[in-house]
Amino acid sequence: MDFVFTVCDNAANEMCSVWLGQPMSAHWEVPDSAQSTGNDAEVAAVFNDTHRMLNKRMSIFANLPVASLDKMSLKQLLNEIGKGL
């Protein structure tokens, strides 16, 4: 495993698990859809918005020139992606 992304708002303050190989990690905060309230349409809107955010971030990540970036630059880009660029 090369990368680990935490995504829930409350995960930013939690101790992360230790992963074999010490993958690079970043926190990509998104609303916790499981905690959403309201009618079915409102809850669906939160889930859809979360999916859209993660899909966009993963697309940006997948298109990074990872092989040509040094670790510090890559870590900075991962953090920027998590902030929504």
PDB file of N, CA, C and O in Angstrom:
ATOM      1  N   MET A   1       0.848  -1.159   0.000  1.00  0.00           N
ATOM      2  CA  MET A   1       0.000   0.000   0.000  1.00  0.00           C
ATOM      3  C   MET A   1       0.904   1.236   0.000  1.00  0.00           C
ATOM      4  O   MET A   1       1.844   1.315   0.784  1.00  0.00           O
ATOM      5  N   ASP A   2       0.602   2.182  -0.874  1.00  0.00           N
ATOM      6  CA  ASP A   2       1.419   3.382  -0.988  1.00  0.00           C
ATOM      7  C   ASP A   2       0.778   4.626  -0.376  1.00  0.00           C
ATOM      8  O   ASP A   2       1.479   5.542   0.046  1.00  0.00           O
ATOM      9  N   PHE A   3      -0.557   4.668  -0.348  1.00  0.00           N
ATOM     10  CA  PHE A   3      -1.268   5.851   0.124  1.00  0.00           C
ATOM     11  C   PHE A   3      -2.448   5.449   0.993  1.00  0.00           C
ATOM     12  O   PHE A   3      -3.115   4.457   0.717  1.00  0.00           O
ATOM     13  N   VAL A   4      -2.710   6.267   2.018  1.00  0.00           N
ATOM     14  CA  VAL A   4      -3.880   6.095   2.877  1.00  0.00           C
ATOM     15  C   VAL A   4      -4.533   7.460   3.018  1.00  0.00           C
ATOM     16  O   VAL A   4      -3.862   8.447   3.335  1.00  0.00           O
ATOM     17  N   PHE A   5      -5.845   7.517   2.780  1.00  0.00           N
ATOM     18  CA  PHE A   5      -6.592   8.763   2.910  1.00  0.00           C
ATOM     19  C   PHE A   5      -7.678   8.573   3.954  1.00  0.00           C
ATOM     20  O   PHE A   5      -8.472   7.644   3.856  1.00  0.00           O
ATOM     21  N   THR A   6      -7.708   9.454   4.949  1.00  0.00           N
ATOM     22  CA  THR A   6      -8.834   9.486   5.869  1.00  0.00           C
ATOM     23  C   THR A   6      -9.790  10.537   5.333  1.00  0.00           C
ATOM     24  O   THR A   6      -9.356  11.502   4.700  1.00  0.00           O
ATOM     25  N   VAL A   7     -11.079  10.343   5.568  1.00  0.00           N
ATOM     26  CA  VAL A   7     -12.035  11.245   4.935  1.00  0.00           C
ATOM     27  C   VAL A   7     -13.067  11.860   5.880  1.00  0.00           C
ATOM     28  O   VAL A   7     -13.569  12.938   5.604  1.00  0.00           O
ATOM     29  N   CYS A   8     -13.437  11.207   6.945  1.00  0.00           N
ATOM     30  CA  CYS A   8     -14.481  11.742   7.815  1.00  0.00           C
ATOM     31  C   CYS A   8     -13.954  12.900   8.643  1.00  0.00           C
ATOM     32  O   CYS A   8     -12.802  12.903   9.065  1.00  0.00           O
ATOM     33  N   ASP A   9     -14.818  13.880   8.886  1.00  0.00           N
ATOM     34  CA  ASP A   9     -14.451  15.058   9.665  1.00  0.00           C
ATOM     35  C   ASP A   9     -13.799  14.674  10.992  1.00  0.00           C
ATOM     36  O   ASP A   9     -12.780  15.235  11.369  1.00  0.00           O
ATOM     37  N   ASN A  10     -14.389  13.703  11.688  1.00  0.00           N
ATOM     38  CA  ASN A  10     -13.871  13.351  13.011  1.00  0.00           C
ATOM     39  C   ASN A  10     -12.590  12.523  12.940  1.00  0.00           C
ATOM     40  O   ASN A  10     -11.890  12.384  13.927  1.00  0.00           O
ATOM     41  N   ALA A  11     -12.228  11.989  11.791  1.00  0.00           N
ATOM     42  CA  ALA A  11     -11.008  11.185  11.666  1.00  0.00           C
ATOM     43  C   ALA A  11      -9.746  12.037  11.742  1.00  0.00           C
ATOM     44  O   ALA A  11      -8.672  11.528  12.052  1.00  0.00           O
ATOM     45  N   ALA A  12      -9.859  13.318  11.501  1.00  0.00           N
ATOM     46  CA  ALA A  12      -8.684  14.197  11.522  1.00  0.00           C
ATOM     47  C   ALA A  12      -8.041  14.236  12.901  1.00  0.00           C
ATOM     48  O   ALA A  12      -6.837  14.426  13.019  1.00  0.00           O
ATOM     49  N   ASN A  13      -8.822  14.029  13.942  1.00  0.00           N
ATOM     50  CA  ASN A  13      -8.303  14.102  15.301  1.00  0.00           C
ATOM     51  C   ASN A  13      -8.047  12.731  15.913  1.00  0.00           C
ATOM     52  O   ASN A  13      -7.662  12.645  17.067  1.00  0.00           O
ATOM     53  N   GLU A  14      -8.282  11.684  15.166  1.00  0.00           N
ATOM     54  CA  GLU A  14      -8.073  10.338  15.671  1.00  0.00           C
ATOM     55  C   GLU A  14      -6.674   9.850  15.335  1.00  0.00           C
ATOM     56  O   GLU A  14      -6.064  10.277  14.360  1.00  0.00           O
ATOM     57  N   MET A  15      -6.181   8.943  16.154  1.00  0.00           N
ATOM     58  CA  MET A  15      -4.890   8.328  15.900  1.00  0.00           C
ATOM     59  C   MET A  15      -5.057   7.348  14.737  1.00  0.00           C
ATOM     60  O   MET A  15      -5.947   6.512  14.746  1.00  0.00           O
ATOM     61  N   CYS A  16      -4.221   7.500  13.718  1.00  0.00           N
ATOM     62  CA  CYS A  16      -4.303   6.610  12.564  1.00  0.00           C
ATOM     63  C   CYS A  16      -3.660   5.266  12.870  1.00  0.00           C
ATOM     64  O   CYS A  16      -2.731   5.185  13.676  1.00  0.00           O
ATOM     65  N   SER A  17      -4.149   4.246  12.216  1.00  0.00           N
ATOM     66  CA  SER A  17      -3.564   2.921  12.342  1.00  0.00           C
ATOM     67  C   SER A  17      -2.152   2.930  11.777  1.00  0.00           C
ATOM     68  O   SER A  17      -1.808   3.762  10.941  1.00  0.00           O
ATOM     69  N   VAL A  18      -1.366   1.996  12.232  1.00  0.00           N
ATOM     70  CA  VAL A  18      -0.026   1.820  11.680  1.00  0.00           C
ATOM     71  C   VAL A  18      -0.156   0.894  10.485  1.00  0.00           C
ATOM     72  O   VAL A  18      -0.711  -0.200  10.595  1.00  0.00           O
ATOM     73  N   TRP A  19       0.319   1.332   9.341  1.00  0.00           N
ATOM     74  CA  TRP A  19       0.206   0.560   8.109  1.00  0.00           C
ATOM     75  C   TRP A  19       1.574   0.020   7.720  1.00  0.00           C
ATOM     76  O   TRP A  19       2.573   0.730   7.813  1.00  0.00           O
ATOM     77  N   LEU A  20       1.616  -1.226   7.305  1.00  0.00           N
ATOM     78  CA  LEU A  20       2.866  -1.818   6.846  1.00  0.00           C
ATOM     79  C   LEU A  20       3.425  -1.025   5.675  1.00  0.00           C
ATOM     80  O   LEU A  20       2.688  -0.611   4.784  1.00  0.00           O
ATOM     81  N   GLY A  21       4.712  -0.798   5.672  1.00  0.00           N
ATOM     82  CA  GLY A  21       5.352  -0.079   4.588  1.00  0.00           C
ATOM     83  C   GLY A  21       5.302   1.422   4.728  1.00  0.00           C
ATOM     84  O   GLY A  21       5.804   2.147   3.900  1.00  0.00           O
ATOM     85  N   GLN A  22       4.669   1.911   5.780  1.00  0.00           N
ATOM     86  CA  GLN A  22       4.543   3.339   6.055  1.00  0.00           C
ATOM     87  C   GLN A  22       4.090   4.138   4.825  1.00  0.00           C
ATOM     88  O   GLN A  22       4.814   4.971   4.294  1.00  0.00           O
ATOM     89  N   PRO A  23       2.863   3.884   4.363  1.00  0.00           N
ATOM     90  CA  PRO A  23       2.358   4.627   3.201  1.00  0.00           C
ATOM     91  C   PRO A  23       2.193   6.109   3.520  1.00  0.00           C
ATOM     92  O   PRO A  23       2.056   6.499   4.679  1.00  0.00           O
ATOM     93  N   MET A  24       2.225   6.924   2.501  1.00  0.00           N
ATOM     94  CA  MET A  24       1.981   8.350   2.660  1.00  0.00           C
ATOM     95  C   MET A  24       0.495   8.523   2.975  1.00  0.00           C
ATOM     96  O   MET A  24      -0.355   7.858   2.387  1.00  0.00           O
ATOM     97  N   SER A  25       0.199   9.415   3.916  1.00  0.00           N
ATOM     98  CA  SER A  25      -1.201   9.609   4.286  1.00  0.00           C
ATOM     99  C   SER A  25      -1.594  11.071   4.155  1.00  0.00           C
ATOM    100  O   SER A  25      -0.750  11.965   4.201  1.00  0.00           O
ATOM    101  N   ALA A  26      -2.883  11.293   3.983  1.00  0.00           N
ATOM    102  CA  ALA A  26      -3.443  12.634   3.915  1.00  0.00           C
ATOM    103  C   ALA A  26      -4.885  12.562   4.401  1.00  0.00           C
ATOM    104  O   ALA A  26      -5.528  11.516   4.314  1.00  0.00           O
ATOM    105  N   HIS A  27      -5.367  13.672   4.921  1.00  0.00           N
ATOM    106  CA  HIS A  27      -6.755  13.746   5.370  1.00  0.00           C
ATOM    107  C   HIS A  27      -7.551  14.573   4.369  1.00  0.00           C
ATOM    108  O   HIS A  27      -7.229  15.736   4.125  1.00  0.00           O
ATOM    109  N   TRP A  28      -8.548  13.950   3.762  1.00  0.00           N
ATOM    110  CA  TRP A  28      -9.415  14.613   2.787  1.00  0.00           C
ATOM    111  C   TRP A  28     -10.793  14.770   3.412  1.00  0.00           C
ATOM    112  O   TRP A  28     -11.698  13.992   3.153  1.00  0.00           O
ATOM    113  N   GLU A  29     -10.947  15.770   4.236  1.00  0.00           N
ATOM    114  CA  GLU A  29     -12.169  15.957   5.000  1.00  0.00           C
ATOM    115  C   GLU A  29     -13.394  16.134   4.111  1.00  0.00           C
ATOM    116  O   GLU A  29     -13.402  16.937   3.187  1.00  0.00           O
ATOM    117  N   VAL A  30     -14.412  15.345   4.412  1.00  0.00           N
ATOM    118  CA  VAL A  30     -15.720  15.457   3.761  1.00  0.00           C
ATOM    119  C   VAL A  30     -16.780  15.286   4.846  1.00  0.00           C
ATOM    120  O   VAL A  30     -16.506  14.705   5.896  1.00  0.00           O
ATOM    121  N   PRO A  31     -17.972  15.784   4.622  1.00  0.00           N
ATOM    122  CA  PRO A  31     -19.040  15.584   5.606  1.00  0.00           C
ATOM    123  C   PRO A  31     -19.289  14.089   5.828  1.00  0.00           C
ATOM    124  O   PRO A  31     -19.199  13.291   4.896  1.00  0.00           O
ATOM    125  N   ASP A  32     -19.592  13.715   7.066  1.00  0.00           N
ATOM    126  CA  ASP A  32     -19.894  12.325   7.389  1.00  0.00           C
ATOM    127  C   ASP A  32     -21.336  12.049   6.972  1.00  0.00           C
ATOM    128  O   ASP A  32     -22.281  12.368   7.693  1.00  0.00           O
ATOM    129  N   SER A  33     -21.486  11.479   5.798  1.00  0.00           N
ATOM    130  CA  SER A  33     -22.819  11.243   5.235  1.00  0.00           C
ATOM    131  C   SER A  33     -23.692  10.402   6.148  1.00  0.00           C
ATOM    132  O   SER A  33     -24.913  10.583   6.190  1.00  0.00           O
ATOM    133  N   ALA A  34     -23.087   9.490   6.887  1.00  0.00           N
ATOM    134  CA  ALA A  34     -23.864   8.624   7.775  1.00  0.00           C
ATOM    135  C   ALA A  34     -24.516   9.412   8.903  1.00  0.00           C
ATOM    136  O   ALA A  34     -25.486   8.949   9.506  1.00  0.00           O
ATOM    137  N   GLN A  35     -24.032  10.602   9.182  1.00  0.00           N
ATOM    138  CA  GLN A  35     -24.596  11.442  10.237  1.00  0.00           C
ATOM    139  C   GLN A  35     -25.625  12.440   9.710  1.00  0.00           C
ATOM    140  O   GLN A  35     -26.163  13.225  10.475  1.00  0.00           O
ATOM    141  N   SER A  36     -25.895  12.413   8.416  1.00  0.00           N
ATOM    142  CA  SER A  36     -26.822  13.382   7.838  1.00  0.00           C
ATOM    143  C   SER A  36     -28.250  13.110   8.307  1.00  0.00           C
ATOM    144  O   SER A  36     -28.626  11.986   8.598  1.00  0.00           O
ATOM    145  N   THR A  37     -29.006  14.180   8.388  1.00  0.00           N
ATOM    146  CA  THR A  37     -30.398  14.082   8.827  1.00  0.00           C
ATOM    147  C   THR A  37     -31.289  14.815   7.838  1.00  0.00           C
ATOM    148  O   THR A  37     -30.805  15.567   6.994  1.00  0.00           O
ATOM    149  N   GLY A  38     -32.560  14.599   7.964  1.00  0.00           N
ATOM    150  CA  GLY A  38     -33.530  15.249   7.090  1.00  0.00           C
ATOM    151  C   GLY A  38     -34.368  14.213   6.371  1.00  0.00           C
ATOM    152  O   GLY A  38     -34.318  13.016   6.677  1.00  0.00           O
ATOM    153  N   ASN A  39     -35.111  14.686   5.383  1.00  0.00           N
ATOM    154  CA  ASN A  39     -35.934  13.750   4.614  1.00  0.00           C
ATOM    155  C   ASN A  39     -35.040  12.978   3.637  1.00  0.00           C
ATOM    156  O   ASN A  39     -33.836  13.242   3.543  1.00  0.00           O
ATOM    157  N   ASP A  40     -35.611  12.046   2.930  1.00  0.00           N
ATOM    158  CA  ASP A  40     -34.829  11.190   2.030  1.00  0.00           C
ATOM    159  C   ASP A  40     -34.049  11.995   0.994  1.00  0.00           C
ATOM    160  O   ASP A  40     -32.889  11.694   0.707  1.00  0.00           O
ATOM    161  N   ALA A  41     -34.655  13.020   0.459  1.00  0.00           N
ATOM    162  CA  ALA A  41     -33.992  13.837  -0.563  1.00  0.00           C
ATOM    163  C   ALA A  41     -32.803  14.594   0.024  1.00  0.00           C
ATOM    164  O   ALA A  41     -31.755  14.706  -0.617  1.00  0.00           O
ATOM    165  N   GLU A  42     -32.954  15.109   1.235  1.00  0.00           N
ATOM    166  CA  GLU A  42     -31.861  15.844   1.885  1.00  0.00           C
ATOM    167  C   GLU A  42     -30.691  14.924   2.221  1.00  0.00           C
ATOM    168  O   GLU A  42     -29.531  15.284   2.010  1.00  0.00           O
ATOM    169  N   VAL A  43     -30.989  13.746   2.727  1.00  0.00           N
ATOM    170  CA  VAL A  43     -29.940  12.770   3.048  1.00  0.00           C
ATOM    171  C   VAL A  43     -29.241  12.326   1.765  1.00  0.00           C
ATOM    172  O   VAL A  43     -28.008  12.254   1.705  1.00  0.00           O
ATOM    173  N   ALA A  44     -30.013  12.070   0.719  1.00  0.00           N
ATOM    174  CA  ALA A  44     -29.427  11.669  -0.568  1.00  0.00           C
ATOM    175  C   ALA A  44     -28.529  12.761  -1.120  1.00  0.00           C
ATOM    176  O   ALA A  44     -27.464  12.480  -1.682  1.00  0.00           O
ATOM    177  N   ALA A  45     -28.919  14.017  -0.938  1.00  0.00           N
ATOM    178  CA  ALA A  45     -28.112  15.138  -1.424  1.00  0.00           C
ATOM    179  C   ALA A  45     -26.752  15.175  -0.724  1.00  0.00           C
ATOM    180  O   ALA A  45     -25.729  15.441  -1.357  1.00  0.00           O
ATOM    181  N   VAL A  46     -26.721  14.891   0.577  1.00  0.00           N
ATOM    182  CA  VAL A  46     -25.450  14.864   1.316  1.00  0.00           C
ATOM    183  C   VAL A  46     -24.579  13.729   0.799  1.00  0.00           C
ATOM    184  O   VAL A  46     -23.377  13.916   0.550  1.00  0.00           O
ATOM    185  N   PHE A  47     -25.152  12.548   0.611  1.00  0.00           N
ATOM    186  CA  PHE A  47     -24.388  11.412   0.082  1.00  0.00           C
ATOM    187  C   PHE A  47     -23.872  11.720  -1.322  1.00  0.00           C
ATOM    188  O   PHE A  47     -22.715  11.438  -1.645  1.00  0.00           O
ATOM    189  N   ASN A  48     -24.706  12.299  -2.154  1.00  0.00           N
ATOM    190  CA  ASN A  48     -24.295  12.636  -3.523  1.00  0.00           C
ATOM    191  C   ASN A  48     -23.175  13.669  -3.539  1.00  0.00           C
ATOM    192  O   ASN A  48     -22.227  13.562  -4.331  1.00  0.00           O
ATOM    193  N   ASP A  49     -23.267  14.656  -2.669  1.00  0.00           N
ATOM    194  CA  ASP A  49     -22.241  15.689  -2.604  1.00  0.00           C
ATOM    195  C   ASP A  49     -20.910  15.096  -2.126  1.00  0.00           C
ATOM    196  O   ASP A  49     -19.848  15.416  -2.664  1.00  0.00           O
ATOM    197  N   THR A  50     -20.973  14.228  -1.138  1.00  0.00           N
ATOM    198  CA  THR A  50     -19.763  13.563  -0.642  1.00  0.00           C
ATOM    199  C   THR A  50     -19.142  12.711  -1.739  1.00  0.00           C
ATOM    200  O   THR A  50     -17.917  12.730  -1.940  1.00  0.00           O
ATOM    201  N   HIS A  51     -19.957  11.978  -2.457  1.00  0.00           N
ATOM    202  CA  HIS A  51     -19.460  11.152  -3.566  1.00  0.00           C
ATOM    203  C   HIS A  51     -18.796  12.019  -4.630  1.00  0.00           C
ATOM    204  O   HIS A  51     -17.720  11.706  -5.128  1.00  0.00           O
ATOM    205  N   ARG A  52     -19.434  13.137  -4.959  1.00  0.00           N
ATOM    206  CA  ARG A  52     -18.881  14.046  -5.963  1.00  0.00           C
ATOM    207  C   ARG A  52     -17.512  14.570  -5.535  1.00  0.00           C
ATOM    208  O   ARG A  52     -16.567  14.586  -6.306  1.00  0.00           O
ATOM    209  N   MET A  53     -17.409  14.994  -4.267  1.00  0.00           N
ATOM    210  CA  MET A  53     -16.126  15.515  -3.765  1.00  0.00           C
ATOM    211  C   MET A  53     -15.028  14.462  -3.826  1.00  0.00           C
ATOM    212  O   MET A  53     -13.914  14.732  -4.287  1.00  0.00           O
ATOM    213  N   LEU A  54     -15.335  13.250  -3.356  1.00  0.00           N
ATOM    214  CA  LEU A  54     -14.321  12.191  -3.351  1.00  0.00           C
ATOM    215  C   LEU A  54     -13.958  11.763  -4.767  1.00  0.00           C
ATOM    216  O   LEU A  54     -12.786  11.505  -5.064  1.00  0.00           O
ATOM    217  N   ASN A  55     -14.933  11.693  -5.642  1.00  0.00           N
ATOM    218  CA  ASN A  55     -14.680  11.313  -7.025  1.00  0.00           C
ATOM    219  C   ASN A  55     -13.751  12.335  -7.700  1.00  0.00           C
ATOM    220  O   ASN A  55     -12.801  11.957  -8.396  1.00  0.00           O
ATOM    221  N   LYS A  56     -14.008  13.614  -7.465  1.00  0.00           N
ATOM    222  CA  LYS A  56     -13.165  14.661  -8.041  1.00  0.00           C
ATOM    223  C   LYS A  56     -11.746  14.571  -7.495  1.00  0.00           C
ATOM    224  O   LYS A  56     -10.773  14.649  -8.244  1.00  0.00           O
ATOM    225  N   ARG A  57     -11.611  14.400  -6.187  1.00  0.00           N
ATOM    226  CA  ARG A  57     -10.289  14.322  -5.569  1.00  0.00           C
ATOM    227  C   ARG A  57      -9.519  13.096  -6.055  1.00  0.00           C
ATOM    228  O   ARG A  57      -8.310  13.179  -6.318  1.00  0.00           O
ATOM    229  N   MET A  58     -10.196  11.967  -6.168  1.00  0.00           N
ATOM    230  CA  MET A  58      -9.526  10.750  -6.656  1.00  0.00           C
ATOM    231  C   MET A  58      -9.101  10.914  -8.113  1.00  0.00           C
ATOM    232  O   MET A  58      -8.032  10.436  -8.520  1.00  0.00           O
ATOM    233  N   SER A  59      -9.890  11.600  -8.897  1.00  0.00           N
ATOM    234  CA  SER A  59      -9.542  11.850 -10.288  1.00  0.00           C
ATOM    235  C   SER A  59      -8.282  12.715 -10.379  1.00  0.00           C
ATOM    236  O   SER A  59      -7.373  12.439 -11.165  1.00  0.00           O
ATOM    237  N   ILE A  60      -8.233  13.759  -9.559  1.00  0.00           N
ATOM    238  CA  ILE A  60      -7.047  14.614  -9.538  1.00  0.00           C
ATOM    239  C   ILE A  60      -5.836  13.798  -9.096  1.00  0.00           C
ATOM    240  O   ILE A  60      -4.768  13.864  -9.702  1.00  0.00           O
ATOM    241  N   PHE A  61      -6.000  13.018  -8.028  1.00  0.00           N
ATOM    242  CA  PHE A  61      -4.910  12.185  -7.519  1.00  0.00           C
ATOM    243  C   PHE A  61      -4.420  11.207  -8.586  1.00  0.00           C
ATOM    244  O   PHE A  61      -3.209  11.054  -8.805  1.00  0.00           O
ATOM    245  N   ALA A  62      -5.339  10.540  -9.261  1.00  0.00           N
ATOM    246  CA  ALA A  62      -4.971   9.534 -10.273  1.00  0.00           C
ATOM    247  C   ALA A  62      -4.204  10.144 -11.442  1.00  0.00           C
ATOM    248  O   ALA A  62      -3.469   9.437 -12.137  1.00  0.00           O
ATOM    249  N   ASN A  63      -4.350  11.435 -11.652  1.00  0.00           N
ATOM    250  CA  ASN A  63      -3.670  12.098 -12.763  1.00  0.00           C
ATOM    251  C   ASN A  63      -2.386  12.826 -12.358  1.00  0.00           C
ATOM    252  O   ASN A  63      -1.774  13.499 -13.192  1.00  0.00           O
ATOM    253  N   LEU A  64      -1.977  12.686 -11.090  1.00  0.00           N
ATOM    254  CA  LEU A  64      -0.715  13.295 -10.663  1.00  0.00           C
ATOM    255  C   LEU A  64       0.468  12.553 -11.283  1.00  0.00           C
ATOM    256  O   LEU A  64       0.431  11.326 -11.400  1.00  0.00           O
ATOM    257  N   PRO A  65       1.512  13.270 -11.634  1.00  0.00           N
ATOM    258  CA  PRO A  65       2.725  12.609 -12.148  1.00  0.00           C
ATOM    259  C   PRO A  65       3.569  12.089 -10.982  1.00  0.00           C
ATOM    260  O   PRO A  65       4.679  12.572 -10.709  1.00  0.00           O
ATOM    261  N   VAL A  66       3.043  11.109 -10.250  1.00  0.00           N
ATOM    262  CA  VAL A  66       3.639  10.620  -9.009  1.00  0.00           C
ATOM    263  C   VAL A  66       5.114  10.255  -9.175  1.00  0.00           C
ATOM    264  O   VAL A  66       5.942  10.601  -8.334  1.00  0.00           O
ATOM    265  N   ALA A  67       5.457   9.591 -10.243  1.00  0.00           N
ATOM    266  CA  ALA A  67       6.836   9.130 -10.440  1.00  0.00           C
ATOM    267  C   ALA A  67       7.832  10.283 -10.559  1.00  0.00           C
ATOM    268  O   ALA A  67       9.013  10.112 -10.247  1.00  0.00           O
ATOM    269  N   SER A  68       7.371  11.442 -10.972  1.00  0.00           N
ATOM    270  CA  SER A  68       8.295  12.562 -11.171  1.00  0.00           C
ATOM    271  C   SER A  68       8.280  13.573 -10.012  1.00  0.00           C
ATOM    272  O   SER A  68       8.935  14.607 -10.092  1.00  0.00           O
ATOM    273  N   LEU A  69       7.553  13.280  -8.946  1.00  0.00           N
ATOM    274  CA  LEU A  69       7.464  14.197  -7.808  1.00  0.00           C
ATOM    275  C   LEU A  69       8.304  13.695  -6.636  1.00  0.00           C
ATOM    276  O   LEU A  69       8.327  12.494  -6.359  1.00  0.00           O
ATOM    277  N   ASP A  70       8.974  14.621  -5.940  1.00  0.00           N
ATOM    278  CA  ASP A  70       9.676  14.215  -4.721  1.00  0.00           C
ATOM    279  C   ASP A  70       8.625  14.072  -3.612  1.00  0.00           C
ATOM    280  O   ASP A  70       7.491  14.543  -3.734  1.00  0.00           O
ATOM    281  N   LYS A  71       8.992  13.401  -2.513  1.00  0.00           N
ATOM    282  CA  LYS A  71       8.035  13.101  -1.450  1.00  0.00           C
ATOM    283  C   LYS A  71       7.384  14.353  -0.863  1.00  0.00           C
ATOM    284  O   LYS A  71       6.190  14.375  -0.606  1.00  0.00           O
ATOM    285  N   MET A  72       8.169  15.393  -0.644  1.00  0.00           N
ATOM    286  CA  MET A  72       7.625  16.602  -0.039  1.00  0.00           C
ATOM    287  C   MET A  72       6.596  17.267  -0.954  1.00  0.00           C
ATOM    288  O   MET A  72       5.535  17.695  -0.510  1.00  0.00           O
ATOM    289  N   SER A  73       6.894  17.326  -2.240  1.00  0.00           N
ATOM    290  CA  SER A  73       5.958  17.916  -3.200  1.00  0.00           C
ATOM    291  C   SER A  73       4.683  17.090  -3.294  1.00  0.00           C
ATOM    292  O   SER A  73       3.576  17.635  -3.352  1.00  0.00           O
ATOM    293  N   LEU A  74       4.837  15.770  -3.312  1.00  0.00           N
ATOM    294  CA  LEU A  74       3.684  14.887  -3.390  1.00  0.00           C
ATOM    295  C   LEU A  74       2.805  15.047  -2.156  1.00  0.00           C
ATOM    296  O   LEU A  74       1.582  15.172  -2.263  1.00  0.00           O
ATOM    297  N   LYS A  75       3.413  15.084  -0.976  1.00  0.00           N
ATOM    298  CA  LYS A  75       2.653  15.253   0.266  1.00  0.00           C
ATOM    299  C   LYS A  75       1.893  16.582   0.250  1.00  0.00           C
ATOM    300  O   LYS A  75       0.726  16.648   0.623  1.00  0.00           O
ATOM    301  N   GLN A  76       2.530  17.628  -0.208  1.00  0.00           N
ATOM    302  CA  GLN A  76       1.879  18.947  -0.296  1.00  0.00           C
ATOM    303  C   GLN A  76       0.688  18.895  -1.255  1.00  0.00           C
ATOM    304  O   GLN A  76      -0.384  19.423  -0.955  1.00  0.00           O
ATOM    305  N   LEU A  77       0.857  18.254  -2.399  1.00  0.00           N
ATOM    306  CA  LEU A  77      -0.250  18.127  -3.346  1.00  0.00           C
ATOM    307  C   LEU A  77      -1.395  17.319  -2.783  1.00  0.00           C
ATOM    308  O   LEU A  77      -2.570  17.675  -2.968  1.00  0.00           O
ATOM    309  N   LEU A  78      -1.094  16.238  -2.066  1.00  0.00           N
ATOM    310  CA  LEU A  78      -2.153  15.415  -1.455  1.00  0.00           C
ATOM    311  C   LEU A  78      -2.942  16.242  -0.456  1.00  0.00           C
ATOM    312  O   LEU A  78      -4.170  16.155  -0.396  1.00  0.00           O
ATOM    313  N   ASN A  79      -2.246  17.052   0.333  1.00  0.00           N
ATOM    314  CA  ASN A  79      -2.938  17.912   1.299  1.00  0.00           C
ATOM    315  C   ASN A  79      -3.786  18.964   0.596  1.00  0.00           C
ATOM    316  O   ASN A  79      -4.901  19.257   1.017  1.00  0.00           O
ATOM    317  N   GLU A  80      -3.276  19.528  -0.498  1.00  0.00           N
ATOM    318  CA  GLU A  80      -4.036  20.529  -1.250  1.00  0.00           C
ATOM    319  C   GLU A  80      -5.286  19.912  -1.886  1.00  0.00           C
ATOM    320  O   GLU A  80      -6.347  20.540  -1.912  1.00  0.00           O
ATOM    321  N   ILE A  81      -5.160  18.696  -2.388  1.00  0.00           N
ATOM    322  CA  ILE A  81      -6.323  18.007  -2.951  1.00  0.00           C
ATOM    323  C   ILE A  81      -7.390  17.860  -1.861  1.00  0.00           C
ATOM    324  O   ILE A  81      -8.584  18.073  -2.098  1.00  0.00           O
ATOM    325  N   GLY A  82      -6.967  17.507  -0.653  1.00  0.00           N
ATOM    326  CA  GLY A  82      -7.893  17.347   0.460  1.00  0.00           C
ATOM    327  C   GLY A  82      -8.590  18.621   0.867  1.00  0.00           C
ATOM    328  O   GLY A  82      -9.691  18.600   1.413  1.00  0.00           O
ATOM    329  N   LYS A  83      -7.980  19.749   0.570  1.00  0.00           N
ATOM    330  CA  LYS A  83      -8.596  21.038   0.888  1.00  0.00           C
ATOM    331  C   LYS A  83      -9.469  21.535  -0.256  1.00  0.00           C
ATOM    332  O   LYS A  83     -10.014  22.628  -0.206  1.00  0.00           O
ATOM    333  N   GLY A  84      -9.547  20.751  -1.310  1.00  0.00           N
ATOM    334  CA  GLY A  84     -10.383  21.114  -2.446  1.00  0.00           C
ATOM    335  C   GLY A  84      -9.663  21.957  -3.482  1.00  0.00           C
ATOM    336  O   GLY A  84     -10.288  22.558  -4.323  1.00  0.00           O
ATOM    337  N   LEU A  85      -8.330  21.978  -3.411  1.00  0.00           N
ATOM    338  CA  LEU A  85      -7.507  22.769  -4.333  1.00  0.00           C
ATOM    339  C   LEU A  85      -8.100  24.136  -4.430  1.00  0.00           C
ATOM    340  O   LEU A  85      -7.972  24.973  -5.113  1.00  0.00           O
TER     341      LEU A  85
END
